[in-house]
Tab-separated table of N, CA and C in Angstrom:
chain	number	residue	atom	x	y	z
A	1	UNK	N	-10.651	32.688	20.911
A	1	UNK	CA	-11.138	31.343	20.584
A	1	UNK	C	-12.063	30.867	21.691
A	2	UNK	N	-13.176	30.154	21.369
A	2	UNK	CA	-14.088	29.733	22.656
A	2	UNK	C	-13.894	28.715	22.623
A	3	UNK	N	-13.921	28.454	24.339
A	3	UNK	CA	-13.536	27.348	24.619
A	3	UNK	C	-12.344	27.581	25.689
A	4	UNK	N	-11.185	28.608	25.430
A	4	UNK	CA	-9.861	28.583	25.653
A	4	UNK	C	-9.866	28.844	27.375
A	5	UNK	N	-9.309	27.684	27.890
A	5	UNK	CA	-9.259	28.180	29.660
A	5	UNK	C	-8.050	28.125	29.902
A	6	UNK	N	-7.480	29.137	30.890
A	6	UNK	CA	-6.276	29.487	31.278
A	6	UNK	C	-6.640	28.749	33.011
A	7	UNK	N	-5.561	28.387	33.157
A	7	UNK	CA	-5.418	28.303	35.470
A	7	UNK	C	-4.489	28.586	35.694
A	8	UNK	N	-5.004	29.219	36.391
A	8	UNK	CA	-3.691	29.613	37.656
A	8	UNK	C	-3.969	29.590	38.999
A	9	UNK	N	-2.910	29.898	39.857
A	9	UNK	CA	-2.947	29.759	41.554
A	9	UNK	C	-2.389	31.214	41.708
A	10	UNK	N	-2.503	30.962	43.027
A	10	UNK	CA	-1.904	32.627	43.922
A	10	UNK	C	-1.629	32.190	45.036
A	11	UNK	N	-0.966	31.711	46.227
A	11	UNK	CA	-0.944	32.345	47.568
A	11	UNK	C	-0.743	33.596	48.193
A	12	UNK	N	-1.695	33.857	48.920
A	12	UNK	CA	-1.599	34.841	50.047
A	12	UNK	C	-1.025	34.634	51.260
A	13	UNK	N	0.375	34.682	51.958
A	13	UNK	CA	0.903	34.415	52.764
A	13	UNK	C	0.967	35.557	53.734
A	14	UNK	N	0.241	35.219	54.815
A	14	UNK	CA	-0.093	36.261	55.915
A	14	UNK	C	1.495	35.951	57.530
A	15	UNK	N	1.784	36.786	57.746
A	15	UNK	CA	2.862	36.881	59.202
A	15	UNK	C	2.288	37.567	59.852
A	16	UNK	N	1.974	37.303	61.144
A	16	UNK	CA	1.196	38.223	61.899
A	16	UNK	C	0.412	39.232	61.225
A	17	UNK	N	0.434	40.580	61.189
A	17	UNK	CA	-0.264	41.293	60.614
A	17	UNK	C	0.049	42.105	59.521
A	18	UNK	N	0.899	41.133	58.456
A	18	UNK	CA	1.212	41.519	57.548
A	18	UNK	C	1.065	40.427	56.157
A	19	UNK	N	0.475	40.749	54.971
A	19	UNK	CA	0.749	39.958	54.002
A	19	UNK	C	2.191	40.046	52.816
A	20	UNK	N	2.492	38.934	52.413
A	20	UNK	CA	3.694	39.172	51.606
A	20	UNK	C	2.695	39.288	50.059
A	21	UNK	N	3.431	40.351	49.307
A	21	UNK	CA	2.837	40.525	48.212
A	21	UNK	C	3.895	40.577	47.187
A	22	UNK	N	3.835	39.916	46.025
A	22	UNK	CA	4.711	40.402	45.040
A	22	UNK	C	4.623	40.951	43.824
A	23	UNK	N	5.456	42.401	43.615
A	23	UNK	CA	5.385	43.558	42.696
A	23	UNK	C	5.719	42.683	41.267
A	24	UNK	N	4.919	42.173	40.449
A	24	UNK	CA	5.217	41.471	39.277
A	24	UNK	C	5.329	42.189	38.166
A	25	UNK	N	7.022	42.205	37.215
A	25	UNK	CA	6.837	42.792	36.306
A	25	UNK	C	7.396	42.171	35.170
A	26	UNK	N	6.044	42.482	34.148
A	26	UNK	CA	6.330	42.123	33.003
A	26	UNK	C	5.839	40.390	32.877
A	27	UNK	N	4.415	40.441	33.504
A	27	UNK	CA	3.787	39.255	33.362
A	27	UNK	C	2.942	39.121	31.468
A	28	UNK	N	2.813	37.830	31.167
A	28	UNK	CA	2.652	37.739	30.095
A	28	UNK	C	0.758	37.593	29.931
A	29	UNK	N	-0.083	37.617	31.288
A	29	UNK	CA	-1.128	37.598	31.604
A	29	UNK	C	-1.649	38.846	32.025
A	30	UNK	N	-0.906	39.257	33.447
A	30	UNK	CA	-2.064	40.307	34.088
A	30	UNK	C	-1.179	41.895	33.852
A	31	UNK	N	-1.789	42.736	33.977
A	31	UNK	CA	-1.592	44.188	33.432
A	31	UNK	C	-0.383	44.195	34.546
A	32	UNK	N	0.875	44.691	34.164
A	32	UNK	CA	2.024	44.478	34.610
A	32	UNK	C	2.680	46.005	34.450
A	33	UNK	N	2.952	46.411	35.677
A	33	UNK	CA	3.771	45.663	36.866
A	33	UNK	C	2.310	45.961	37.791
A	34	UNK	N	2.201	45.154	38.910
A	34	UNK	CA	1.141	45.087	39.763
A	34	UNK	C	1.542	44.476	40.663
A	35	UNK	N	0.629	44.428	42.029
A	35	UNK	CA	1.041	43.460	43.443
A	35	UNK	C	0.004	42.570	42.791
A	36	UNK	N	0.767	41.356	43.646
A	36	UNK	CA	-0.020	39.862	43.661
A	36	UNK	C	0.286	39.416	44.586
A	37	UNK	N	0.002	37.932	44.790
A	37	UNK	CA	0.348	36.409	45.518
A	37	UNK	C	1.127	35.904	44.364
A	38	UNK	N	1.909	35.036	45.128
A	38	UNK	CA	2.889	33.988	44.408
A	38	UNK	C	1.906	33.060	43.677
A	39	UNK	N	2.798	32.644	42.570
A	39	UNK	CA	1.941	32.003	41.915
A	39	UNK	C	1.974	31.769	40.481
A	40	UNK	N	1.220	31.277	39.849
A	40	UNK	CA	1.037	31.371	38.306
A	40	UNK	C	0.274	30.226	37.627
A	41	UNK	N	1.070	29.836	36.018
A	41	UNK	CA	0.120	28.779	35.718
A	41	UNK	C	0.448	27.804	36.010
A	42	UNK	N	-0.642	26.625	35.766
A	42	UNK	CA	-0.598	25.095	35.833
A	42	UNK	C	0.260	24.794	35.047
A	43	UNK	N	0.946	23.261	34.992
A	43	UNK	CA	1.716	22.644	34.145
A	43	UNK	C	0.413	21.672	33.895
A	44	UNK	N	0.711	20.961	32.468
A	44	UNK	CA	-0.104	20.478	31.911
A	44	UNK	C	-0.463	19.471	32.883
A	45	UNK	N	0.169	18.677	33.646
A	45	UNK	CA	0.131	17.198	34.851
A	45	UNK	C	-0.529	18.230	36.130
A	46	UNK	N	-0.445	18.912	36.325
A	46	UNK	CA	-1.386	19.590	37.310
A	46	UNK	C	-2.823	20.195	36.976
A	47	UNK	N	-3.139	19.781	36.079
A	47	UNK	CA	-4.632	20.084	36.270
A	47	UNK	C	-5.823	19.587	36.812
A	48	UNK	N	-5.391	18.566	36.846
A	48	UNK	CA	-6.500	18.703	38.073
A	48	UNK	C	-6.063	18.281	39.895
A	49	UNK	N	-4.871	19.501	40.459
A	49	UNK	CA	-4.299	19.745	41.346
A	49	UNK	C	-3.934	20.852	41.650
A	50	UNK	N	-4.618	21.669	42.061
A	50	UNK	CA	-4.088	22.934	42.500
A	50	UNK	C	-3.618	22.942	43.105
A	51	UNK	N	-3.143	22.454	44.278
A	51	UNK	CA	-2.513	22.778	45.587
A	51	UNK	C	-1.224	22.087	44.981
A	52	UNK	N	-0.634	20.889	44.114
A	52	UNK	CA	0.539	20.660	43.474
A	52	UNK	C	0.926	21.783	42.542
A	53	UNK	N	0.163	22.498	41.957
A	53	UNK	CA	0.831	23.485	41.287
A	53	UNK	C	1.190	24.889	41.807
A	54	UNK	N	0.081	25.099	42.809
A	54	UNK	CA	0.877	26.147	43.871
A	54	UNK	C	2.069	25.783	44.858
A	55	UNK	N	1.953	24.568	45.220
A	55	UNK	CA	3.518	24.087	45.733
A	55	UNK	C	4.396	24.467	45.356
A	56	UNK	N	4.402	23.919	43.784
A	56	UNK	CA	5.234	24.221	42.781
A	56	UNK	C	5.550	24.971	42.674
A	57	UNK	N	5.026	26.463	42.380
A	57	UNK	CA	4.840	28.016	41.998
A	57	UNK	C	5.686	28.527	43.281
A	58	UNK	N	5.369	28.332	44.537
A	58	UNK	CA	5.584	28.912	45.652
A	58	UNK	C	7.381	27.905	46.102
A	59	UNK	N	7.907	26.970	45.621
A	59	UNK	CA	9.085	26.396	45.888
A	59	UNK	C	9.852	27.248	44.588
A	60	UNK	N	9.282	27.735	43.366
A	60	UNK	CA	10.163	28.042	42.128
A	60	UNK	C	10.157	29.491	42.566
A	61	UNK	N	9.036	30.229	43.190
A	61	UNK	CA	9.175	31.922	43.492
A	61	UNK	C	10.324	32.246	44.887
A	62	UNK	N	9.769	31.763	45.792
A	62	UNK	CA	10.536	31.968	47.164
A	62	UNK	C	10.706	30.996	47.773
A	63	UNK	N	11.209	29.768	47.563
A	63	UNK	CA	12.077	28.680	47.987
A	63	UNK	C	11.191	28.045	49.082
A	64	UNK	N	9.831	28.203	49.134
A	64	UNK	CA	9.633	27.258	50.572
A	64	UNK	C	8.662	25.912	50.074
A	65	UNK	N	8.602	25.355	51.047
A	65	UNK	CA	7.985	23.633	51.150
A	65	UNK	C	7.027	23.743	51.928
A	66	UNK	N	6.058	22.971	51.363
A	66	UNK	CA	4.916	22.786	51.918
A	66	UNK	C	4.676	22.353	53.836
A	67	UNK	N	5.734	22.175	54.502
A	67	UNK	CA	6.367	22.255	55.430
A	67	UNK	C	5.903	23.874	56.051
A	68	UNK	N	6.696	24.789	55.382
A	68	UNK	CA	7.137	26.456	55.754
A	68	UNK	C	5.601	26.737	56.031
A	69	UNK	N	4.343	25.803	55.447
A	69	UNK	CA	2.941	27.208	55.338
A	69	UNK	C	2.556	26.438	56.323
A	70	UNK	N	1.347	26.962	56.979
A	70	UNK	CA	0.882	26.499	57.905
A	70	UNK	C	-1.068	27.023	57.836
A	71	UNK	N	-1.604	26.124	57.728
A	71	UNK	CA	-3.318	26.186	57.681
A	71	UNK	C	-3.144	26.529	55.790
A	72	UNK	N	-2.599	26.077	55.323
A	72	UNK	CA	-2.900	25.972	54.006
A	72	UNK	C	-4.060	25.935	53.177
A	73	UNK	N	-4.979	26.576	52.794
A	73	UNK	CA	-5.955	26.198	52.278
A	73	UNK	C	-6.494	26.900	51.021
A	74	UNK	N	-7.480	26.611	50.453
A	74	UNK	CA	-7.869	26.779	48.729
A	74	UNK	C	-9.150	27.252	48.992
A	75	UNK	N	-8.950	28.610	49.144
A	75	UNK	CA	-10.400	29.631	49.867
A	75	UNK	C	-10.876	30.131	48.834
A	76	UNK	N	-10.279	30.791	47.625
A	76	UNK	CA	-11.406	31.220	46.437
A	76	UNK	C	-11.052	30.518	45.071
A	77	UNK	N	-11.957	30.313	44.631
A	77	UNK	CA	-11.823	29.786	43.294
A	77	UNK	C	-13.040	30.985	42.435
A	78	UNK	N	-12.115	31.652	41.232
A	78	UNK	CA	-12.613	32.593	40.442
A	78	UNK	C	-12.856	32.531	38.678
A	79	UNK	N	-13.782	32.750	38.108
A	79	UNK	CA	-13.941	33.020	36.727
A	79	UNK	C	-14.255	34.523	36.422
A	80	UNK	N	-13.210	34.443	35.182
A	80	UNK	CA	-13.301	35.638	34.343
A	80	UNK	C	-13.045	34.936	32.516
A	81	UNK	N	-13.925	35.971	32.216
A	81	UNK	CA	-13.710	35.961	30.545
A	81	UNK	C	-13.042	37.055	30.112
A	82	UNK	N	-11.826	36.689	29.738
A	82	UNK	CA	-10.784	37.779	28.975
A	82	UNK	C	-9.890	37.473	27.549
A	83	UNK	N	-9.900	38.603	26.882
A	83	UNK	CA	-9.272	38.149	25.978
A	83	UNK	C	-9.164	36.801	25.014
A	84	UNK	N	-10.727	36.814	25.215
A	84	UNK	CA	-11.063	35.138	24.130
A	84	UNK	C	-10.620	34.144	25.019
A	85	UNK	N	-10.626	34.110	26.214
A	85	UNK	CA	-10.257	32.956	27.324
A	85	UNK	C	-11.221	33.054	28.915
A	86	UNK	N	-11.634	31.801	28.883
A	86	UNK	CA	-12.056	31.878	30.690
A	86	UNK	C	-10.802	31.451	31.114
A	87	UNK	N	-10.511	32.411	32.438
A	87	UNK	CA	-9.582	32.477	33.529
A	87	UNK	C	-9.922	32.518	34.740
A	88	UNK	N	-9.384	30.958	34.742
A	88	UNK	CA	-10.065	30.200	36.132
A	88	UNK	C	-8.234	30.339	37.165
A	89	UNK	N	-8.994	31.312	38.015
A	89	UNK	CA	-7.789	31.337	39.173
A	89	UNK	C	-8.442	30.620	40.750
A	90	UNK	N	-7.122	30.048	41.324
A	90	UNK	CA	-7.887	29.368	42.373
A	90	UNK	C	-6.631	30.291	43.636
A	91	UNK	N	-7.265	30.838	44.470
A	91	UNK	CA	-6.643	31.435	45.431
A	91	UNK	C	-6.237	30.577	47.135
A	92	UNK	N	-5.074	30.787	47.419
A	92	UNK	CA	-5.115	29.819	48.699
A	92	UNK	C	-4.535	30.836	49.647
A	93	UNK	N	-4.787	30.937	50.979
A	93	UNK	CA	-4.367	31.366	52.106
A	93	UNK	C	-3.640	30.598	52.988
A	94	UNK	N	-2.098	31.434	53.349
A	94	UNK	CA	-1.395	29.991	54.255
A	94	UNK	C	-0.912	31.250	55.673
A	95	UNK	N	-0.406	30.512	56.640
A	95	UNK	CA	0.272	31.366	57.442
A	95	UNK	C	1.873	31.377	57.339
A	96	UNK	N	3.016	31.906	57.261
A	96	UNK	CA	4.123	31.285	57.704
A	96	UNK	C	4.702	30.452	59.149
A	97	UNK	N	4.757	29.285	58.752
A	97	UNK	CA	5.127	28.882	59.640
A	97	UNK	C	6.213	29.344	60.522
A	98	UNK	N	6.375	29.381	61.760
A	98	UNK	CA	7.598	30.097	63.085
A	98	UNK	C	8.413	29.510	62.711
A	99	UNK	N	9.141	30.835	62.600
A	99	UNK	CA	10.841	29.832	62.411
A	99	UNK	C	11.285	30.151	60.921
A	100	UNK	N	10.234	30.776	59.962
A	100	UNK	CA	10.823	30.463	58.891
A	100	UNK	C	10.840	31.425	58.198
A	101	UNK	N	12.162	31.787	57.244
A	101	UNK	CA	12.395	32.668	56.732
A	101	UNK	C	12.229	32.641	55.049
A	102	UNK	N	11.903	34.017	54.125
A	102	UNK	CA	11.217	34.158	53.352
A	102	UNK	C	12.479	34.922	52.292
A	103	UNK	N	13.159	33.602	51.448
A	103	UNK	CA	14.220	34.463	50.670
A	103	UNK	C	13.638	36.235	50.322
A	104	UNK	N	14.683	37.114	50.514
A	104	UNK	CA	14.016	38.214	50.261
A	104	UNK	C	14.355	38.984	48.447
A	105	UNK	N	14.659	38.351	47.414
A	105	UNK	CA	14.423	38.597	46.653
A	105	UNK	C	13.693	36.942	45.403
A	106	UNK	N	13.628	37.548	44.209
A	106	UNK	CA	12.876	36.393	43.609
A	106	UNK	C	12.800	37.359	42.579
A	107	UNK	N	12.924	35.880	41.043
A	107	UNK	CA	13.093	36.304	39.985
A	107	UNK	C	11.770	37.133	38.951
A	108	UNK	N	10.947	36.992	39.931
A	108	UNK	CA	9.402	37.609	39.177
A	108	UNK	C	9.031	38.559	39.785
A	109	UNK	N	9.797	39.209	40.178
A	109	UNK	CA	9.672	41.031	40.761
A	109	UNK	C	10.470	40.827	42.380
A	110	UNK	N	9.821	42.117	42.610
A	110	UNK	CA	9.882	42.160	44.302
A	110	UNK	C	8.891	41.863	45.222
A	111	UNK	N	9.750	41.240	46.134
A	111	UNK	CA	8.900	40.563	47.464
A	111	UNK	C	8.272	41.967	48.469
A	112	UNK	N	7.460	42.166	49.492
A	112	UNK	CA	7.078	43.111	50.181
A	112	UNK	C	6.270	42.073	51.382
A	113	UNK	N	7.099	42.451	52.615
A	113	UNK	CA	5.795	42.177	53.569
A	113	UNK	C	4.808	43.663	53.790
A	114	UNK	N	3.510	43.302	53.166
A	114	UNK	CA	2.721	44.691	53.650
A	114	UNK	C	1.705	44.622	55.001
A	115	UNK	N	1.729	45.436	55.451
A	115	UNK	CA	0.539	45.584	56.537
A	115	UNK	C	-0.757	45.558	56.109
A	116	UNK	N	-1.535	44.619	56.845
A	116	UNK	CA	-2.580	44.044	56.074
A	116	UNK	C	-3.856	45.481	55.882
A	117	UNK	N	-3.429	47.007	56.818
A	117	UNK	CA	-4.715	47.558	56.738
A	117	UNK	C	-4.199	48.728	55.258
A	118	UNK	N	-2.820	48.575	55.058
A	118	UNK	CA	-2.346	48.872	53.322
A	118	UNK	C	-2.489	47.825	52.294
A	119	UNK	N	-2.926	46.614	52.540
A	119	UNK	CA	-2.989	45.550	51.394
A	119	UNK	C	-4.053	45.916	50.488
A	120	UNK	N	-5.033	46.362	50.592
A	120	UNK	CA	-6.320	46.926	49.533
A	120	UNK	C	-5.641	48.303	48.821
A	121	UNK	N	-4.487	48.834	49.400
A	121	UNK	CA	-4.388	50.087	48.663
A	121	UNK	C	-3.351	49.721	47.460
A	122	UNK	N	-3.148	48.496	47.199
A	122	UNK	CA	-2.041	48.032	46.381
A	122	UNK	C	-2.794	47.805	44.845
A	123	UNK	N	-2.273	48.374	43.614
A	123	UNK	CA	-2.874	47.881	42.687
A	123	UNK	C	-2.260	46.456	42.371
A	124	UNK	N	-3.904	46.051	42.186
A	124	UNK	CA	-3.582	43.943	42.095
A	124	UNK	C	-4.110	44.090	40.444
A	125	UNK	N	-4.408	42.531	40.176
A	125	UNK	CA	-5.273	42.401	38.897
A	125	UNK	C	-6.609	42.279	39.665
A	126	UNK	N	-7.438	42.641	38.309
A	126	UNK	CA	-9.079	42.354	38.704
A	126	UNK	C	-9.604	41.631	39.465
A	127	UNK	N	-9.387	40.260	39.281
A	127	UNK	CA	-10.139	39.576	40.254
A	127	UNK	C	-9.262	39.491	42.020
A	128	UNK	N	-7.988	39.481	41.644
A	128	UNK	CA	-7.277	39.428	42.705
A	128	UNK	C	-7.619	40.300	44.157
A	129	UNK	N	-8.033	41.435	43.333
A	129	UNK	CA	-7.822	42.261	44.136
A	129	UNK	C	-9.530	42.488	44.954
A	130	UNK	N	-10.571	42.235	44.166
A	130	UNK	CA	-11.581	41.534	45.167
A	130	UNK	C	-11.533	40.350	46.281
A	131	UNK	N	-10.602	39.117	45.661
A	131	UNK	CA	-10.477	38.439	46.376
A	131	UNK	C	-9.890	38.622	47.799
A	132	UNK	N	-8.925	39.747	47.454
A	132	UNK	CA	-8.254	39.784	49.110
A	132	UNK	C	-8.753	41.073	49.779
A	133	UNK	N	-9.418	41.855	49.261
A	133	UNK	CA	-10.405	42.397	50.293
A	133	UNK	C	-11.830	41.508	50.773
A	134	UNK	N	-12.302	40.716	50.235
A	134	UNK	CA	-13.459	40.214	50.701
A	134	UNK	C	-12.944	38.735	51.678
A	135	UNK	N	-11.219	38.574	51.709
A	135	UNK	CA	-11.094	38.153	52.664
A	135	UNK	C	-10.412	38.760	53.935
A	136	UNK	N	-10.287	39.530	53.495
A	136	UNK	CA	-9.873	40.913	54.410
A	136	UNK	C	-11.108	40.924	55.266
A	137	UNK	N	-11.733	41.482	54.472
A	137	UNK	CA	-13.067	41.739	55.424
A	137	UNK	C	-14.312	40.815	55.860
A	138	UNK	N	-14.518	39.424	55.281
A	138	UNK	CA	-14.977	38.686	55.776
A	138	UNK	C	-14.464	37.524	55.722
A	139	UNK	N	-14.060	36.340	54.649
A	139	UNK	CA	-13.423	35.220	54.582
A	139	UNK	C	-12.614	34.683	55.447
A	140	UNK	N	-11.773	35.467	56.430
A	140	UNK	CA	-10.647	35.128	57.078
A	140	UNK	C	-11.378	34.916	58.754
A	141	UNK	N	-12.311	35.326	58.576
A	141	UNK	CA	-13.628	34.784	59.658
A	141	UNK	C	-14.596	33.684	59.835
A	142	UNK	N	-14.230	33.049	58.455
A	142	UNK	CA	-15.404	32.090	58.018
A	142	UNK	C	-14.010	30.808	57.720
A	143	UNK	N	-15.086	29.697	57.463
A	143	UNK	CA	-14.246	28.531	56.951
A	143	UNK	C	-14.355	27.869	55.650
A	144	UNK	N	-15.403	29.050	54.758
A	144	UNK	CA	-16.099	28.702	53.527
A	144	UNK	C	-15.013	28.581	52.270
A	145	UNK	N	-15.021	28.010	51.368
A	145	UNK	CA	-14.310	28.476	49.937
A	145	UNK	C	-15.699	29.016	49.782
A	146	UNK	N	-14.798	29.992	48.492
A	146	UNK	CA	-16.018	30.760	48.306
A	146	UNK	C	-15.712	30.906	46.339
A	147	UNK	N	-16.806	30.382	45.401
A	147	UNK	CA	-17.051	30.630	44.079
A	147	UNK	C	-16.814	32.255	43.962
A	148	UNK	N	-16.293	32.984	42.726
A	148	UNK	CA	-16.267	34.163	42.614
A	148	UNK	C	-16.484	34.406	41.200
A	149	UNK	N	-17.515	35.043	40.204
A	149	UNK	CA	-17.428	35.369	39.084
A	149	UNK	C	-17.334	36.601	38.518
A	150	UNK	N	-16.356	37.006	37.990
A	150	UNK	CA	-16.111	38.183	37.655
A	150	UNK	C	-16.906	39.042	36.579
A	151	UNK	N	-17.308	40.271	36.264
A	151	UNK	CA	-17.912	40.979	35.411
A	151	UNK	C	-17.509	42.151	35.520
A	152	UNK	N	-18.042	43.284	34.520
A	152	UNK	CA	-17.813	45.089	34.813
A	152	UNK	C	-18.019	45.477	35.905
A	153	UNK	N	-18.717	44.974	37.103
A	153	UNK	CA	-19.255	45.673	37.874
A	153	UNK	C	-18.152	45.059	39.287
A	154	UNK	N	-17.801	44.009	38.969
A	154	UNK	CA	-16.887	43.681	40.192
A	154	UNK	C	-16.960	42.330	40.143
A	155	UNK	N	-16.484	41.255	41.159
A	155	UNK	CA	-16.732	39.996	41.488
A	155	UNK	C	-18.040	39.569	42.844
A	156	UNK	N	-18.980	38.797	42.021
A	156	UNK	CA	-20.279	38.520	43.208
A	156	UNK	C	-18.902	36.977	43.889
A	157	UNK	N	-19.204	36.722	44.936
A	157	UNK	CA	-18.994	35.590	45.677
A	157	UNK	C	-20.422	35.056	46.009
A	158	UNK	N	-19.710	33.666	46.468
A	158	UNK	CA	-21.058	32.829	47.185
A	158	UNK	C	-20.096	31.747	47.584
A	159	UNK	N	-20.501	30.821	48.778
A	159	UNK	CA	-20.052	30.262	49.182
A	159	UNK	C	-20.248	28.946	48.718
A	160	UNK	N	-18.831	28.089	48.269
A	160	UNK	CA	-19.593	26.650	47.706
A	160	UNK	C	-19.209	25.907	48.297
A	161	UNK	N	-20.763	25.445	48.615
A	161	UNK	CA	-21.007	23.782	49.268
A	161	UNK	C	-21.065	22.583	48.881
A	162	UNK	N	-20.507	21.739	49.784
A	162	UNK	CA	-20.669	20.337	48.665
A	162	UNK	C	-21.486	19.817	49.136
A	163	UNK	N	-22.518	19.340	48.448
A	163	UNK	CA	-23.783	18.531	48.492
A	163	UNK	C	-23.872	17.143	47.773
């Protein structure tokens, strides 16, 4: 159907030099089982709030409060056309805050802290998995959000400014 937009969130939660990723299986969206970020869809009152619905997502997956992250922020925002739907995902990067511990299981697969120079070797979904190498390798250097649109060939980025 055109027209049809899906949202969702993800965090990427980095510990020193490791990201937590979770093995999701049997998602009703992305090709399953796969690594991700915590996360999922909006509730209808969160749309236009991402960072309330990743709260959300991230207190219902592994129990923490907006408290636990630390440099919180909403670094990619992505489009894809799939399945008769644009799928608008908005990606955020947090640190764990010291001190705090990361229930180690959760009802939407398994948890993993990975080492960040194995995090690209993990199968993600499509766009996901551009997103966290191109902050792998540059984003996590910069202070940009960065637009991302997806196609056959991969995801272009660009950095968006507000003017």
């Amino acid at each position: 159907m055109e027209g049809k937009l899906r949202n969702m969130v993800s965090l990427y939660l980095m510990a020193g030099d490791r990201m937590l990723l979770l093995y999701r299986i049997g998602s009703r969206v992305v090709k399953s089982p796969c690594w991700c970020g915590i996360g999922g869809h909006f509730e209808k009152e969160e749309l236009n709030d991402a960072r309330a619905a990743l709260l959300r997502e991230v207190s219902e997956e592994i129990g923490l409060a907006e408290r636990d992250l630390e440099d919180l922020r909403l670094r990619y925002v992505t489009l894809r056309r799939k399945d008769g739907e644009i799928r608008q995902n908005y990606y955020f990067f947090a640190r764990l805050a010291a001190g705090t511990a990361v229930r180690e299981s959760c009802d939407e697969g398994v948890l993993e802290w990975v080492p960040l120079d194995e995090v690209c070797g993990r199968d993600m979904p499509y766009t996901a998995g551009y997103v966290v190498r191109h902050y792998l390798e540059t984003g996590r250097q910069e202070e940009a959000l960065y637009c991302g649109v997806a196609d056959k060939q991969g995801v272009r980025f660009a950095a968006l400014e507000e003017f």
